[in-house]
Coordinates of C-alpha atoms and ligand atoms in Angstrom, one line a residue:
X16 CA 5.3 -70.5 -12.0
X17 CA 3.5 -70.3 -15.2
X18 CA 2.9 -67.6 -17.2
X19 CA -0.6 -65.8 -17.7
X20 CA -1.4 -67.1 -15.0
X21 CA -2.8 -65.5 -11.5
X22 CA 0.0 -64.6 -9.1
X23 CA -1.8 -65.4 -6.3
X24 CA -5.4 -66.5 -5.8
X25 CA -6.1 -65.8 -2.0
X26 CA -6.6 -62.1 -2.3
X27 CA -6.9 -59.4 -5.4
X28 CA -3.9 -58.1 -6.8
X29 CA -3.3 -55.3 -9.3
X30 CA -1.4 -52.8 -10.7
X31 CA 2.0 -54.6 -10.5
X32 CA 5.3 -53.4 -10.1
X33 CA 8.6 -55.4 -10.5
X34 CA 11.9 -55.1 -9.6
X35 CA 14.8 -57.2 -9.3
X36 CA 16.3 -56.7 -6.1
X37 CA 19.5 -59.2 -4.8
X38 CA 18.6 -61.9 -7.5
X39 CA 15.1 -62.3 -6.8
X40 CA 11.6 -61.0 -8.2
X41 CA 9.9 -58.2 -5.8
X42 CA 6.5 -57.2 -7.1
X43 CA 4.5 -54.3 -5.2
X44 CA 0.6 -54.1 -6.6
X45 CA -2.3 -52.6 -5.3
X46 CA -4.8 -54.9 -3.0
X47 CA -8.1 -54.6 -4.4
X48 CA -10.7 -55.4 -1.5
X49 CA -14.3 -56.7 -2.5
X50 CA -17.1 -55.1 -2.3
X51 CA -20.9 -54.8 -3.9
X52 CA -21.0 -51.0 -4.9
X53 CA -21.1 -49.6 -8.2
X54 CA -18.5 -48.4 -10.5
X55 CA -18.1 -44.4 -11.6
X56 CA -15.7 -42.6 -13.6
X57 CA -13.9 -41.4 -10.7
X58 CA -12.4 -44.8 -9.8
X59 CA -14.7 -45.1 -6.1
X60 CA -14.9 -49.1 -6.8
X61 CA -11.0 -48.8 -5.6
X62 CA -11.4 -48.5 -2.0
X63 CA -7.6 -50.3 -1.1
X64 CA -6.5 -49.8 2.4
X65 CA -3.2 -51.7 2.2
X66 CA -0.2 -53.2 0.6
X67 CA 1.0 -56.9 0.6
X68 CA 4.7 -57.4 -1.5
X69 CA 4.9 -60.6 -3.6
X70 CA 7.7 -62.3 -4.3
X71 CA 9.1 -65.0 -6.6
X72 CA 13.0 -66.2 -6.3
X73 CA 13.3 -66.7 -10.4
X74 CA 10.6 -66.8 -13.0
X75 CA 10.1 -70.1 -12.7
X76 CA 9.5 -70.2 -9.2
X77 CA 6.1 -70.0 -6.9
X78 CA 5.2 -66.7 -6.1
X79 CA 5.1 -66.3 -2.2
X80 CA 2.8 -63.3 -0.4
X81 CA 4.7 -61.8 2.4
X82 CA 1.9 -60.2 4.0
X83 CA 0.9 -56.7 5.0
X84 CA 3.6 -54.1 4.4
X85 CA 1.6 -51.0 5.1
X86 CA -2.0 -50.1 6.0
X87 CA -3.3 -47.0 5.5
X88 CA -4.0 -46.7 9.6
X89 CA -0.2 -46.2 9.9
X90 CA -0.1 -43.2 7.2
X91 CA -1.0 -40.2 9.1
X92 CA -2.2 -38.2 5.8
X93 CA -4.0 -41.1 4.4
X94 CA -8.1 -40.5 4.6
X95 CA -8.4 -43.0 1.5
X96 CA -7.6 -45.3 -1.4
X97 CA -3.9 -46.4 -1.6
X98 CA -3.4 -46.8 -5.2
X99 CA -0.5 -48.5 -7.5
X100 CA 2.2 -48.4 -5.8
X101 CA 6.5 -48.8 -6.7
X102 CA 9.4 -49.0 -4.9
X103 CA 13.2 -48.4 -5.3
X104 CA 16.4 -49.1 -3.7
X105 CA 19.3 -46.8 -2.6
X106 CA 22.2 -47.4 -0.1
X107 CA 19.9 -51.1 1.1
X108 CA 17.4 -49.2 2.1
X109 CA 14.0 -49.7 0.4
X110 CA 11.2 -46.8 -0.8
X111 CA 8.1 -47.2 -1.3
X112 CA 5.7 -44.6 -3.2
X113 CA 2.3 -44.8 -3.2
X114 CA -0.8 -42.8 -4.0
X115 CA -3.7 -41.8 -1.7
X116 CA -6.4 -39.1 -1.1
X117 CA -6.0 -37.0 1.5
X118 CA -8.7 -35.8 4.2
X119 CA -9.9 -33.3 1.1
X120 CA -10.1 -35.9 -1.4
X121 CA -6.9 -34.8 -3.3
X122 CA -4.6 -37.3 -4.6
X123 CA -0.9 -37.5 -3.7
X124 CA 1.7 -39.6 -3.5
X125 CA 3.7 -40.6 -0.1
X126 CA 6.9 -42.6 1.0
X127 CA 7.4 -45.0 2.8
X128 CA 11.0 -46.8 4.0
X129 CA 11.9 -50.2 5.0
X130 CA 15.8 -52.3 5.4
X131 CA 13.7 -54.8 4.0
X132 CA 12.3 -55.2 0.2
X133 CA 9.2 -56.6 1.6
X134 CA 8.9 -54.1 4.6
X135 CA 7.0 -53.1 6.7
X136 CA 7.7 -50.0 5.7
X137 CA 7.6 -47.1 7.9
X138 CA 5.5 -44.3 6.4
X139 CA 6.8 -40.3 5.9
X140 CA 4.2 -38.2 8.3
X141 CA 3.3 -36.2 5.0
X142 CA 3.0 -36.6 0.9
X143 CA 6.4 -36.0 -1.0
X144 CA 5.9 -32.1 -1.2
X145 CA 4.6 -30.5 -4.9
X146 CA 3.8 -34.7 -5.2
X147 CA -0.1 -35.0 -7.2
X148 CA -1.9 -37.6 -8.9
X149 CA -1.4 -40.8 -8.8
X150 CA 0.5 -43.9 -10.5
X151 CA 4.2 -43.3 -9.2
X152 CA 7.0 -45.0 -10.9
X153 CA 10.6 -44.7 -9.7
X154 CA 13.1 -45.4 -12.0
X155 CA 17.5 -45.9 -11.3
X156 CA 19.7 -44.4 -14.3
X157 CA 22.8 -46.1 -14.8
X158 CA 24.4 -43.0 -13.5
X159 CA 22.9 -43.7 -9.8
X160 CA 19.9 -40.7 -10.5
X161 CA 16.5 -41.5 -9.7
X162 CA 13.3 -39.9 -11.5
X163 CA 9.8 -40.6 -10.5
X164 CA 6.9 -40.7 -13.0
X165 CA 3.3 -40.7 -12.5
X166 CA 0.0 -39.5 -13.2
X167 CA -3.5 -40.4 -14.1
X168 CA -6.8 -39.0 -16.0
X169 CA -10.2 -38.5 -14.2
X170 CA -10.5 -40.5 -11.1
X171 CA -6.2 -40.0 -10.8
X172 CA -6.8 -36.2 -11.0
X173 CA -4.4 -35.3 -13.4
X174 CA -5.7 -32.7 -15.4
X175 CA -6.8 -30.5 -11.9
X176 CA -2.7 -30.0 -12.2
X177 CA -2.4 -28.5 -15.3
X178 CA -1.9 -25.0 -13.8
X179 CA 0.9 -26.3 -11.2
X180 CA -1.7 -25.7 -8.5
X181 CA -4.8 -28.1 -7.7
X182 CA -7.6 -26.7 -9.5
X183 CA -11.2 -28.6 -8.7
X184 CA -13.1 -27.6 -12.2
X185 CA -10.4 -27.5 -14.8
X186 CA -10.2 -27.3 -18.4
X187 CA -10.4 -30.8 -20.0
X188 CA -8.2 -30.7 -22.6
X189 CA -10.1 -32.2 -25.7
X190 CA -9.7 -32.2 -29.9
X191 CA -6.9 -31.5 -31.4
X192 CA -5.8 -29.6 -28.1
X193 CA -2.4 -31.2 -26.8
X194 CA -3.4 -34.3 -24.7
X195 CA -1.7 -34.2 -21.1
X196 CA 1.7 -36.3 -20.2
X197 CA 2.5 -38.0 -17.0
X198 CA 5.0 -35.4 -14.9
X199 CA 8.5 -35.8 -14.1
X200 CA 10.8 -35.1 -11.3
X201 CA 13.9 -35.9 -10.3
X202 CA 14.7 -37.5 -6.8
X203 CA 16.8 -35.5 -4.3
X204 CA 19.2 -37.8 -2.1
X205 CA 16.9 -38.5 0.7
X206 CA 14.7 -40.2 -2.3
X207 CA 11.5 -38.8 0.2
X208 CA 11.5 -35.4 -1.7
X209 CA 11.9 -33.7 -5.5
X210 CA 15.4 -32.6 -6.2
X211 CA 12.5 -30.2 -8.6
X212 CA 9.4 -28.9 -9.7
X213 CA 7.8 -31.6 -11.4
X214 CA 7.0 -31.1 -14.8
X215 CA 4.8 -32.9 -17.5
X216 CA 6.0 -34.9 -20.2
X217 CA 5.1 -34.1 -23.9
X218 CA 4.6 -37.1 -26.1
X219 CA 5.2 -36.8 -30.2
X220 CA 3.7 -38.4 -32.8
X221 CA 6.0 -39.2 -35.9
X222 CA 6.0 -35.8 -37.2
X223 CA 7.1 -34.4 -33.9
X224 CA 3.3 -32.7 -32.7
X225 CA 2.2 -33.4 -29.6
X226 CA -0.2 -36.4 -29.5
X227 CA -3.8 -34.8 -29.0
X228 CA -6.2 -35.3 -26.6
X229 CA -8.7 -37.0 -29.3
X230 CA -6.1 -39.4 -30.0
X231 CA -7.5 -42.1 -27.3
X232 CA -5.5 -45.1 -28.8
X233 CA -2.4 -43.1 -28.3
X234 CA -3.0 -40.8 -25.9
X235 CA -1.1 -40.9 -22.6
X236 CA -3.7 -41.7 -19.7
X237 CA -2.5 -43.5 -16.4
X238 CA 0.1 -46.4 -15.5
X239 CA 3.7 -44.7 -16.4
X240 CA 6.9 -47.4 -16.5
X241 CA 10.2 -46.1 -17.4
X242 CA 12.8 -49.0 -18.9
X243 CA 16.3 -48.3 -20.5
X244 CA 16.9 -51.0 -23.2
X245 CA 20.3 -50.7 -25.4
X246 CA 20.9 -46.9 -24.3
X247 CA 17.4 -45.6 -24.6
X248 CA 14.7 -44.7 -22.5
X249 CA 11.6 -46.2 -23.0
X250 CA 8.1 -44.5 -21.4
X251 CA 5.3 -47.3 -21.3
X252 CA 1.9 -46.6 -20.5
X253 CA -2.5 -47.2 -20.3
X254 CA -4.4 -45.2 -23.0
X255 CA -7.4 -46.2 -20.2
X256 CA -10.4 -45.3 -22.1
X257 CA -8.8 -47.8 -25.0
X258 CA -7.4 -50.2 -22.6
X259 CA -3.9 -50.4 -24.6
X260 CA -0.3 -50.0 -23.2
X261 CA 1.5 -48.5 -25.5
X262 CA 5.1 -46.8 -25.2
X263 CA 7.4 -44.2 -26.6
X264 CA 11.2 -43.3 -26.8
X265 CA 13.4 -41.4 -26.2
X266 CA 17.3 -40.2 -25.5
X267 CA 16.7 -38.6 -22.6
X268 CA 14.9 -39.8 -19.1
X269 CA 12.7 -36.6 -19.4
X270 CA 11.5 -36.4 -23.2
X271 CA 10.3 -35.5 -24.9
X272 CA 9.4 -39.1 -26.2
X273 CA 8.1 -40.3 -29.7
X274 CA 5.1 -42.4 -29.8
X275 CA 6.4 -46.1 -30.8
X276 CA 3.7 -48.5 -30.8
X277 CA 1.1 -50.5 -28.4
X278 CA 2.7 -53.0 -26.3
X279 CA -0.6 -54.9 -24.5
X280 CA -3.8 -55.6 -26.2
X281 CA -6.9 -55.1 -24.2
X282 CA -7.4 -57.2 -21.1
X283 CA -10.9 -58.4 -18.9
X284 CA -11.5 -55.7 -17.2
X285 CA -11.7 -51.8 -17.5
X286 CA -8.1 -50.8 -16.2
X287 CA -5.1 -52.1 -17.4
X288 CA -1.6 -51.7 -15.7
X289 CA 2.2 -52.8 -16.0
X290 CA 5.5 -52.9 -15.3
X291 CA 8.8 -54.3 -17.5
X292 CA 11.8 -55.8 -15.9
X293 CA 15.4 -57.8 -16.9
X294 CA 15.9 -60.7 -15.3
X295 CA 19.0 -63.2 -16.1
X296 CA 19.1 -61.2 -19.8
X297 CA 15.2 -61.6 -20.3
X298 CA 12.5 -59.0 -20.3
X299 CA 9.0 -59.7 -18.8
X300 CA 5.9 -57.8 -18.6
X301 CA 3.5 -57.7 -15.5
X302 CA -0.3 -56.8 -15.7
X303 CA -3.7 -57.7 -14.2
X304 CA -6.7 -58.5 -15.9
X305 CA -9.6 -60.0 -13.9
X306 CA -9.8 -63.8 -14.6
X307 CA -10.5 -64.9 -11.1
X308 CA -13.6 -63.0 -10.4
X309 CA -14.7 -63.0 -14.3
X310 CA -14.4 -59.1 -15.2
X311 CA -15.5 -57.4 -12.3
X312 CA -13.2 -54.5 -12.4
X313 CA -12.1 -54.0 -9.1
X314 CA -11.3 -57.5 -8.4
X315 CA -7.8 -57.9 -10.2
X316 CA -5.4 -60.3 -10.4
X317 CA -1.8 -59.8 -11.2
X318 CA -0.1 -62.2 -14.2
X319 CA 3.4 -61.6 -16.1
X320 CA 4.6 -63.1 -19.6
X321 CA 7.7 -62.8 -21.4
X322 CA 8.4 -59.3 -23.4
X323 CA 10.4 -59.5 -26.8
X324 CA 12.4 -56.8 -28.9
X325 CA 12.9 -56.2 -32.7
X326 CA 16.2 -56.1 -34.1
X327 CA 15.4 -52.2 -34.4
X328 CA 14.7 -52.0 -30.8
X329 CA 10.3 -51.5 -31.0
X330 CA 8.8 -53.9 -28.8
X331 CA 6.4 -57.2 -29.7
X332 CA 2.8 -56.3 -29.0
X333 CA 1.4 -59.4 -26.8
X334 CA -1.9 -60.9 -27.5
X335 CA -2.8 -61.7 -23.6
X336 CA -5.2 -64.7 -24.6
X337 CA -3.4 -66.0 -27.7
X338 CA -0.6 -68.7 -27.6
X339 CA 2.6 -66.8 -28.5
Ligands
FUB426 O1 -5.8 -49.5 -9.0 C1 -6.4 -48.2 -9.1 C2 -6.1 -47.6 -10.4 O2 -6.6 -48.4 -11.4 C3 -4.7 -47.4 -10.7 O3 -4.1 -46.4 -10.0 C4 -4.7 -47.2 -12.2 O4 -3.5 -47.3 -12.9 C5 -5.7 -48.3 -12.5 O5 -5.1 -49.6 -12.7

């Protein structure tokens, strides 16, 4: 398979998320359908209904589509768009968390189980309780915990959180106020539930203030990814309205992190979205950009590309178009 190059060509892909599960490459993104209606600020061009898994047996290998995994008709809470989606395993079962609107338009995030990494997976009849937004990202300590990230500004409803109840008309924080963090919650044992409350990450700059809202090339916005490299966590993630991913550290799963540097420059297209994963001693990022329908923003396709460290552990920013 080459890199930078479309996944797959037969249908829209986005929003990827990889995992190396027995040996070979599993990659959940979102399924962008086509359509002819206009874009808004709420994200309403990303009408998905379903979920296809991908899979490629090394790096180097094609990347196969092994169909539908779950449609929204078999998710009893569902009314609408099933966003990026991740998945996890635990005792060979498989989880997979995604994010939808319910019958009120409110954005949460379900699960979904399979004994099978590329399902079908057999949806929960309601959203993870005190689950919001969207974006979920499941991430396995070495210690066997697992914590689930996500979160997303505007269209992912983020910011109608901030009071730990949905609020339709809240305060956008803007300035020099404290800019919003993805939350945070540990996974109980059935990995369908919080073990807690989830709460929202802070992110620091390198005087140890919260980033600010006005920061937009810093700023946390949607897409979390958590990664441990050599002992330390790292939290990756889309600035959205400056089309980076960027990332900061940390010594602990739950922050609070320190802004570190921009990891993707800005893509075709509007959104941009990742994931990082080890395979055979290697680290590679996953994103979409739109090359196959030419920057229309709803019609993605998902690509990967090697990742590289500094000897002081920050991360290589990647040029998507240049030759590395
Ligand atoms: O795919 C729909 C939304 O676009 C995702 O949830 C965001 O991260 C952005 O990629």
């Amino acid at each position: 398979m080459e890199e930078r190059r479309p996944l797959v060509r037969h249908i829209f892909t986005a929003d990827p998320s990889a995992h190396v599960f027995g040996g070979k490459i599993y990659i959940y993104p979102s399924h962008d359908i086509p359509h002819d209606g206009p874009d808004d600020d709420e994200g309403g061009e990303y009408l998905m209904e379903d979920y296809h898994v991908l899979s490629m047996d090394s790096p180097e290998a094609e990347c196969i589509d092994n169909g539908e995994a779950l449609h929204m008709k078999d998710v009893p809470w569902v009314a609408k768009q099933m966003w990026a989606p991740d998945c996890e395993c635990k005792d060979g079962k498989y989880y997979l968390y995604f994010p939808a609107k319910d019958r009120e338009g409110v954005f949460h995030i379900g699960a979904a189980v399979s004994d099978s990494p590329i399902g079908p997976f057999k949806a929960e009849d309601s959203w993870i309780e005190g689950s919001m937004s969207i974006d979920p990202a499941v991430f396995r300590d070495d210690d066997g915990r697992y914590y689930m990230y996500a979160g997303g500004l505007w269209g992912g409803q983020l910011e109608r959180w901030q009071t730990g109840s949905y609020e339709p008309h809240p305060h956008q924080p803007e300035g020099d106020e404290p800019a919003l963090g993805p939350f945070f919650a540990e996974m109980a044992d059935d990995m369908k539930s919080f073990r807690e409350k989830p709460r929202m990450i802070t992110i620091l700059d390198e005087e140890g203030q919260p980033l600010k809202a006005e920061d937009e090339e810093r700023r946390y916005f949607e897409g979390p990814w958590m990664h441990k490299y050599d002992g330390t966590y790292y939290l990756s993630y889309s600035t959205g309205t400056t089309h980076y991913i960027c990332y900061a550290a940390s010594d602990r799963p739950e922050g609070p992190f320190t802004y570190r540097g921009r990891i993707l420059e800005p893509v075709l297209g509007w959104t941009t979205h990742h994931s990082i994963m080890e395979y055979e001693g290697k680290w590679y990022l996953f994103y979409h950009d739109c090359e196959i329908s030419n920057g229309i923003n709803h019609r993605r396709n998902v690509k990967f590309t090697q990742l590289h460290y500094n000897a002081d552990g920050t991360i290589r920013t990647i040029y998507p178009y240049e030759e590395e």
